[in-house]
Amino acid sequence: MKQRIYITRKISNEIVEWLKQFVDVKMWMEEETPVPRAILQKEIREVDGLYCLLTEQVDRELINQANNLKVISNMAVGYNNIDIEYAAKKGIAVTNTPGVLTETTADLTFSLLMATARRLGEAEQFLREGKWTTWSPMLLTGQDIYGTTLGIIGLGRIGEAVARRAKGFGMKIIYYNRNRKPNVERELNLTYYPFEELLKTADYICILTPFTDETKNLIDEREFKLMKPNTILINTSRGGIVNEEALYKALSKNQIWGAGLDVFDEEPISADHPLLSLKNVVVTPHIGSASIQTRMRMAKLAAENLISVLQKKQCSFIVN
Ligand code: NAP
């Protein structure tokens, strides 16, 4: 008898057909709505593999419902939605999909940086609302990118890819990371700065660490006070790394110049959230890796990871 898996969202037929060669597949058939918790609790009981997204909280309680589970395959590089230590204790492997989304997420990070600097959201709205009456010297003026300093916090795969883009734009690049990376420093001409010095120096700050106990509220009231009034903060990592209340205060008091955000404390962020009332914020709905090609690559890699673990083959993407 084939092993069984549950997929928590409707994914492409091509991937499902590929999986069906190896396992019995059951899938939540909605594309836009996450599987309700109660259904997931029931479905997880007998399956050998779970294929899930970051919309599922795979916590201790859910893991305890599973009787046969051997692998949790997350279709994301971040895995803060899964209790990986508890899964390991239960002998369940957790896998992720790094690498395949690096360049696409770096593209979005840089897009947000440029859109915030040049006020693209505001400019488009201004035009669409029929407010454009004449060319005028200081209309919708933003910040320069060329010749400014980018500070990257978290110089991993995506951080490095953002640095490569910034180099092409003639930026000076400084970074802070848990461990120094001398090879990357040499290759991309980066300068390591201690955390607080980076906050005081950078014109643009990109957050690209994972969301962990250590990085929760890494950027809070104290950190905003250290930044310059022209600083633009870009967060494409995870919401909880930046304290949203402190961010709102810093932006509304013009303590910093602007923010570009792809990720939020609570997702989806509610339309009446105070942050969304501010003009100096550019927002996107967690679409960092959302290119057609990359989403297909992620879906395929998550499927391959799941099958490798079930077939007891080598898998390079086990995180626990
Ligand atoms: P990665 O290669 O693991 O890079 C993370 C970097 O953060 C590493 O260099 C790591 O340092 C550093 N780091 C970890 N904890 C730190 C701390 N406490 N202080 C300073 N630096 C720390 O991961 P990645 O592939 O670049 O992805 C980064 C994150 O982006 C993911 O975790 C995910 O949350 C987010 N992401 C978001 C989207 C989106 O759709 N918006 C898409 C993809 C990824 P070490 O070298 O010491 O380990």
Short mmCIF file of C-alpha atoms and ligand atoms in Angstrom, two decimals:
data_model
loop_
_atom_site.label_atom_id
_atom_site.label_comp_id
_atom_site.label_asym_id
_atom_site.label_seq_id
_atom_site.Cartn_x
_atom_site.Cartn_y
_atom_site.Cartn_z
CA MET A 1 0.00 0.00 0.00
CA LYS A 2 1.20 3.48 -0.89
CA GLN A 3 2.08 5.97 1.81
CA ARG A 4 -0.35 8.85 2.24
CA ILE A 5 0.16 12.59 2.19
CA TYR A 6 -1.99 15.66 2.75
CA ILE A 7 -1.46 18.92 0.85
CA THR A 8 -2.90 21.95 2.64
CA ARG A 9 -3.67 24.06 -0.45
CA LYS A 10 -4.55 23.45 -4.09
CA ILE A 11 -1.26 23.29 -5.98
CA SER A 12 -0.54 22.73 -9.66
CA ASN A 13 -1.81 19.55 -11.27
CA GLU A 14 1.61 18.81 -12.67
CA ILE A 15 3.10 18.53 -9.17
CA VAL A 16 0.16 16.52 -7.85
CA GLU A 17 0.49 14.05 -10.74
CA TRP A 18 4.21 13.73 -10.06
CA LEU A 19 3.52 13.02 -6.37
CA LYS A 20 0.87 10.44 -7.23
CA GLN A 21 3.52 8.17 -8.74
CA PHE A 22 4.82 7.61 -5.21
CA VAL A 23 2.06 8.33 -2.70
CA ASP A 24 -1.71 8.62 -2.23
CA VAL A 25 -2.54 12.28 -2.31
CA LYS A 26 -5.33 14.15 -0.57
CA MET A 27 -5.48 17.91 -1.00
CA TRP A 28 -7.41 20.89 0.32
CA MET A 29 -8.99 22.06 -2.94
CA GLU A 30 -9.18 25.82 -2.30
CA GLU A 31 -6.56 28.06 -3.85
CA GLU A 32 -7.24 31.23 -1.89
CA THR A 33 -8.40 29.94 1.51
CA PRO A 34 -6.21 28.08 4.00
CA VAL A 35 -7.45 24.73 5.26
CA PRO A 36 -9.47 25.18 8.47
CA ARG A 37 -7.58 24.05 11.54
CA ALA A 38 -10.22 21.46 12.50
CA ILE A 39 -9.94 19.75 9.10
CA LEU A 40 -6.16 19.76 9.24
CA GLN A 41 -6.29 18.23 12.73
CA LYS A 42 -8.38 15.40 11.32
CA GLU A 43 -6.40 14.92 8.09
CA ILE A 44 -3.01 14.81 9.81
CA ARG A 45 -3.96 11.79 11.92
CA GLU A 46 -3.10 9.01 9.51
CA VAL A 47 -0.86 10.57 6.87
CA ASP A 48 2.86 9.90 6.44
CA GLY A 49 3.63 13.29 4.95
CA LEU A 50 2.30 16.83 5.27
CA TYR A 51 2.89 19.33 2.47
CA CYS A 52 2.11 22.76 3.91
CA LEU A 53 2.49 26.52 3.52
CA LEU A 54 3.38 29.25 5.98
CA THR A 55 -0.35 29.83 6.57
CA GLU A 56 -0.47 26.63 8.66
CA GLN A 57 0.62 26.72 12.28
CA VAL A 58 2.19 23.30 12.71
CA ASP A 59 2.56 23.49 16.47
CA ARG A 60 2.89 20.94 19.23
CA GLU A 61 -0.88 20.45 19.45
CA LEU A 62 -1.19 19.66 15.74
CA ILE A 63 1.88 17.42 15.71
CA ASN A 64 0.40 15.47 18.62
CA GLN A 65 -2.63 14.57 16.48
CA ALA A 66 -0.40 12.73 14.00
CA ASN A 67 0.10 9.00 14.36
CA ASN A 68 2.27 8.19 11.32
CA LEU A 69 3.81 11.48 10.30
CA LYS A 70 7.40 11.27 9.05
CA VAL A 71 7.84 14.53 7.19
CA ILE A 72 6.51 18.09 7.17
CA SER A 73 7.46 19.78 3.90
CA ASN A 74 7.05 23.56 4.04
CA MET A 75 6.76 25.37 0.72
CA ALA A 76 8.84 28.32 1.96
CA VAL A 77 12.37 29.03 3.09
CA GLY A 78 11.20 30.43 6.45
CA TYR A 79 9.78 27.83 8.84
CA ASN A 80 8.78 29.88 11.88
CA ASN A 81 5.24 28.46 11.42
CA ILE A 82 6.48 25.02 12.49
CA ASP A 83 7.67 23.81 15.89
CA ILE A 84 10.77 22.18 14.42
CA GLU A 85 12.26 21.10 17.76
CA TYR A 86 9.11 19.30 18.81
CA ALA A 87 8.84 17.66 15.38
CA ALA A 88 12.45 16.44 15.75
CA LYS A 89 11.62 15.02 19.18
CA LYS A 90 8.84 13.03 17.54
CA GLY A 91 11.20 11.83 14.79
CA ILE A 92 9.51 13.97 12.13
CA ALA A 93 11.74 15.68 9.55
CA VAL A 94 10.92 19.27 8.57
CA THR A 95 12.05 20.50 5.15
CA ASN A 96 12.06 23.92 3.44
CA THR A 97 12.73 25.36 -0.03
CA PRO A 98 15.78 27.63 0.12
CA GLY A 99 17.78 28.87 -2.86
CA VAL A 100 15.12 28.60 -5.56
CA LEU A 101 13.44 31.81 -4.33
CA THR A 102 16.55 33.84 -3.52
CA GLU A 103 16.78 35.99 -6.67
CA THR A 104 13.03 36.55 -6.92
CA THR A 105 12.80 37.70 -3.30
CA ALA A 106 15.83 39.95 -3.78
CA ASP A 107 14.06 41.47 -6.81
CA LEU A 108 11.00 42.28 -4.70
CA THR A 109 13.17 43.66 -1.89
CA PHE A 110 14.89 45.99 -4.32
CA SER A 111 11.57 46.91 -5.96
CA LEU A 112 10.19 47.95 -2.57
CA LEU A 113 13.33 49.92 -1.83
CA MET A 114 12.97 51.84 -5.09
CA ALA A 115 9.20 52.23 -4.81
CA THR A 116 9.52 53.68 -1.30
CA ALA A 117 12.42 55.97 -2.20
CA ARG A 118 10.59 57.36 -5.24
CA ARG A 119 7.07 57.29 -3.74
CA LEU A 120 5.64 55.15 -6.53
CA GLY A 121 2.46 54.16 -4.67
CA GLU A 122 1.60 57.77 -3.86
CA ALA A 123 2.52 58.92 -7.36
CA GLU A 124 0.29 56.38 -9.06
CA GLN A 125 -2.64 57.17 -6.78
CA PHE A 126 -2.13 60.91 -7.38
CA LEU A 127 -2.32 60.43 -11.12
CA ARG A 128 -5.27 58.02 -11.07
CA GLU A 129 -7.24 60.41 -8.86
CA GLY A 130 -6.88 63.14 -11.50
CA LYS A 131 -4.74 65.38 -9.26
CA TRP A 132 -1.99 65.92 -11.83
CA THR A 133 -2.47 69.44 -13.17
CA THR A 134 1.06 70.51 -14.13
CA TRP A 135 4.74 69.54 -14.00
CA SER A 136 6.11 71.17 -10.89
CA PRO A 137 9.64 71.32 -9.51
CA MET A 138 9.12 69.60 -6.17
CA LEU A 139 6.10 67.42 -6.98
CA LEU A 140 6.39 63.97 -5.35
CA THR A 141 10.11 64.30 -4.82
CA GLY A 142 11.75 61.31 -3.18
CA GLN A 143 15.19 60.10 -2.15
CA ASP A 144 18.20 59.28 -4.32
CA ILE A 145 19.44 55.71 -4.51
CA TYR A 146 22.71 56.17 -6.38
CA GLY A 147 25.56 57.10 -4.04
CA THR A 148 23.66 56.32 -0.81
CA THR A 149 24.42 53.66 1.81
CA LEU A 150 22.50 50.42 2.09
CA GLY A 151 22.64 48.53 5.39
CA ILE A 152 21.74 44.84 5.16
CA ILE A 153 20.80 43.10 8.39
CA GLY A 154 21.08 39.34 7.81
CA LEU A 155 23.56 38.64 5.03
CA GLY A 156 22.35 35.21 3.95
CA ARG A 157 21.31 34.05 0.51
CA ILE A 158 18.77 36.83 -0.08
CA GLY A 159 20.91 39.46 1.67
CA GLU A 160 23.80 38.70 -0.69
CA ALA A 161 21.52 38.82 -3.74
CA VAL A 162 20.24 42.25 -2.61
CA ALA A 163 23.85 43.40 -2.17
CA ARG A 164 24.63 42.40 -5.77
CA ARG A 165 21.72 44.50 -7.00
CA ALA A 166 22.74 47.46 -4.84
CA LYS A 167 26.25 47.31 -6.25
CA GLY A 168 24.85 47.81 -9.74
CA PHE A 169 22.99 50.86 -8.48
CA GLY A 170 26.16 52.50 -7.21
CA MET A 171 25.32 52.17 -3.51
CA LYS A 172 27.83 51.78 -0.72
CA ILE A 173 26.94 48.57 1.11
CA ILE A 174 27.39 47.84 4.79
CA TYR A 175 26.03 44.83 6.65
CA TYR A 176 25.44 43.28 10.03
CA ASN A 177 25.18 39.53 10.46
CA ARG A 178 25.43 37.03 13.31
CA ASN A 179 28.71 35.84 11.79
CA ARG A 180 31.03 37.94 9.70
CA LYS A 181 31.42 36.82 6.09
CA PRO A 182 34.93 37.80 4.96
CA ASN A 183 34.62 36.06 1.57
CA VAL A 184 31.44 37.91 0.67
CA GLU A 185 32.94 41.15 2.01
CA ARG A 186 35.81 40.77 -0.43
CA GLU A 187 33.74 39.59 -3.38
CA LEU A 188 31.08 42.32 -3.15
CA ASN A 189 33.09 45.06 -1.47
CA LEU A 190 30.93 45.12 1.66
CA THR A 191 31.87 46.54 5.03
CA TYR A 192 30.84 44.89 8.28
CA TYR A 193 29.29 47.29 10.83
CA PRO A 194 28.23 46.53 14.38
CA PHE A 195 24.42 46.55 14.65
CA GLU A 196 24.00 49.99 16.23
CA GLU A 197 26.57 51.62 13.96
CA LEU A 198 24.72 50.28 10.94
CA LEU A 199 21.45 51.77 12.21
CA LYS A 200 23.12 55.16 12.68
CA THR A 201 24.81 55.14 9.26
CA ALA A 202 22.59 53.54 6.63
CA ASP A 203 20.22 55.49 4.38
CA TYR A 204 18.38 52.26 3.52
CA ILE A 205 18.05 49.30 5.87
CA CYS A 206 16.94 45.89 4.58
CA ILE A 207 15.91 43.26 7.11
CA LEU A 208 16.76 39.77 5.90
CA THR A 209 17.27 37.58 8.98
CA PRO A 210 14.93 34.69 9.74
CA PHE A 211 12.25 35.24 12.41
CA THR A 212 13.49 33.55 15.60
CA ASP A 213 13.37 34.19 19.36
CA GLU A 214 16.58 36.18 18.86
CA THR A 215 15.28 38.40 16.05
CA LYS A 216 11.79 39.04 17.47
CA ASN A 217 11.43 42.86 17.77
CA LEU A 218 15.04 43.28 16.64
CA ILE A 219 13.95 46.70 15.37
CA ASP A 220 12.05 48.45 18.15
CA GLU A 221 11.68 51.97 19.59
CA ARG A 222 15.33 52.13 20.66
CA GLU A 223 16.56 51.15 17.20
CA PHE A 224 14.34 53.69 15.42
CA LYS A 225 15.81 56.43 17.63
CA LEU A 226 19.27 55.56 16.31
CA MET A 227 18.25 55.89 12.65
CA LYS A 228 18.58 59.04 10.55
CA PRO A 229 15.50 61.07 9.50
CA ASN A 230 16.08 60.08 5.86
CA THR A 231 16.25 56.33 6.63
CA ILE A 232 14.06 53.99 4.62
CA LEU A 233 13.38 50.61 6.22
CA ILE A 234 12.59 47.61 4.03
CA ASN A 235 11.25 44.43 5.57
CA THR A 236 10.75 41.44 3.30
CA SER A 237 11.65 38.83 5.91
CA ARG A 238 8.98 38.37 8.59
CA GLY A 239 6.68 40.82 10.36
CA GLY A 240 7.65 40.07 13.96
CA ILE A 241 11.25 41.21 13.43
CA VAL A 242 10.10 44.83 13.37
CA ASN A 243 7.85 46.06 16.18
CA GLU A 244 4.90 47.48 14.26
CA GLU A 245 3.78 49.91 16.96
CA ALA A 246 7.26 51.39 17.14
CA LEU A 247 7.41 51.50 13.34
CA TYR A 248 4.11 53.36 13.18
CA LYS A 249 5.36 55.92 15.73
CA ALA A 250 8.67 56.40 13.93
CA LEU A 251 6.94 56.90 10.57
CA SER A 252 4.18 59.17 11.81
CA LYS A 253 6.62 61.39 13.72
CA ASN A 254 8.95 61.44 10.67
CA GLN A 255 11.68 59.96 12.81
CA ILE A 256 12.45 57.91 9.69
CA TRP A 257 11.52 58.77 6.10
CA GLY A 258 9.64 55.73 4.93
CA ALA A 259 9.13 51.99 4.97
CA GLY A 260 8.56 49.29 2.37
CA LEU A 261 6.88 46.23 3.82
CA ASP A 262 6.03 42.84 2.36
CA VAL A 263 5.45 41.12 5.71
CA PHE A 264 3.39 41.91 8.81
CA ASP A 265 2.78 40.77 12.36
CA GLU A 266 -0.60 39.49 11.42
CA GLU A 267 -1.22 38.36 7.88
CA PRO A 268 -3.34 39.39 6.14
CA ILE A 269 -2.97 42.84 7.75
CA SER A 270 -6.40 44.39 8.24
CA ALA A 271 -7.30 47.20 5.85
CA ASP A 272 -7.88 49.61 8.76
CA HIS A 273 -4.47 48.97 10.34
CA PRO A 274 -2.88 52.33 11.36
CA LEU A 275 0.23 51.61 9.24
CA LEU A 276 -1.91 51.64 6.10
CA SER A 277 -3.10 55.18 6.83
CA LEU A 278 0.43 56.52 6.34
CA LYS A 279 1.60 57.92 3.03
CA ASN A 280 5.26 57.12 3.64
CA VAL A 281 4.65 53.37 3.60
CA VAL A 282 4.65 51.12 0.53
CA VAL A 283 3.07 47.73 1.11
CA THR A 284 2.74 44.41 -0.69
CA PRO A 285 0.87 41.26 0.48
CA HIS A 286 3.80 38.88 1.23
CA ILE A 287 4.71 38.37 -2.43
CA GLY A 288 8.49 38.19 -2.04
CA SER A 289 8.84 34.92 -3.94
CA ALA A 290 5.78 35.38 -6.12
CA SER A 291 6.97 34.97 -9.69
CA ILE A 292 5.30 32.27 -11.74
CA GLN A 293 8.61 30.50 -12.33
CA THR A 294 9.77 30.62 -8.71
CA ARG A 295 6.46 29.49 -7.23
CA MET A 296 6.60 26.46 -9.55
CA ARG A 297 10.20 25.76 -8.47
CA MET A 298 9.23 26.01 -4.81
CA ALA A 299 6.23 23.70 -5.28
CA LYS A 300 8.40 21.13 -7.06
CA LEU A 301 11.19 21.30 -4.49
CA ALA A 302 8.71 20.89 -1.61
CA ALA A 303 7.33 17.80 -3.38
CA GLU A 304 10.81 16.36 -3.96
CA ASN A 305 11.81 16.97 -0.34
CA LEU A 306 8.73 15.18 0.90
CA ILE A 307 9.29 12.13 -1.31
CA SER A 308 13.03 11.96 -0.52
CA VAL A 309 12.30 11.75 3.20
CA LEU A 310 9.51 9.20 2.76
CA GLN A 311 11.77 7.07 0.57
CA LYS A 312 14.63 7.46 3.08
CA LYS A 313 16.80 9.07 0.42
CA GLN A 314 19.31 11.86 0.92
CA CYS A 315 17.55 15.24 1.37
CA SER A 316 19.63 18.41 1.67
CA PHE A 317 16.82 20.57 2.98
CA ILE A 318 15.99 19.09 6.37
CA VAL A 319 16.06 21.92 8.94
CA ASN A 320 15.67 20.02 12.24
P1 NAP B 1 19.53 32.54 5.09
O1 NAP B 1 20.37 32.26 3.88
O2 NAP B 1 19.45 31.53 6.17
O3 NAP B 1 20.00 33.94 5.68
C1 NAP B 1 19.65 34.43 6.92
C2 NAP B 1 20.81 35.25 7.43
O4 NAP B 1 20.41 35.85 8.67
C3 NAP B 1 22.07 34.42 7.72
O5 NAP B 1 23.20 35.07 7.17
C4 NAP B 1 22.12 34.40 9.24
O6 NAP B 1 23.43 34.41 9.77
C5 NAP B 1 21.48 35.71 9.59
N1 NAP B 1 20.98 35.73 10.97
C6 NAP B 1 20.25 34.78 11.60
N2 NAP B 1 19.97 35.17 12.85
C7 NAP B 1 20.56 36.37 13.02
C8 NAP B 1 20.64 37.28 14.10
N3 NAP B 1 20.07 37.01 15.27
N4 NAP B 1 21.33 38.43 13.92
C9 NAP B 1 21.95 38.69 12.75
N5 NAP B 1 21.90 37.87 11.68
C10 NAP B 1 21.22 36.73 11.82
O7 NAP B 1 18.02 32.82 4.64
P2 NAP B 1 17.48 33.46 3.28
O8 NAP B 1 17.20 32.39 2.30
O9 NAP B 1 18.35 34.60 2.91
O10 NAP B 1 16.06 34.00 3.81
C11 NAP B 1 16.00 34.96 4.84
C12 NAP B 1 14.57 35.12 5.33
O11 NAP B 1 13.80 35.78 4.33
C13 NAP B 1 13.80 33.83 5.58
O12 NAP B 1 14.07 33.31 6.86
C14 NAP B 1 12.36 34.24 5.42
O13 NAP B 1 11.83 34.60 6.68
C15 NAP B 1 12.44 35.47 4.55
N6 NAP B 1 11.81 35.29 3.24
C16 NAP B 1 10.73 36.03 2.92
C17 NAP B 1 10.13 35.90 1.69
C18 NAP B 1 8.94 36.73 1.30
O14 NAP B 1 8.10 36.25 0.55
N7 NAP B 1 8.83 37.95 1.74
C19 NAP B 1 10.63 34.99 0.76
C20 NAP B 1 11.76 34.24 1.11
C21 NAP B 1 12.34 34.40 2.35
P3 NAP B 1 24.38 33.11 9.90
O15 NAP B 1 25.23 33.16 8.69
O16 NAP B 1 25.10 33.33 11.16
O17 NAP B 1 23.46 31.91 9.94
#
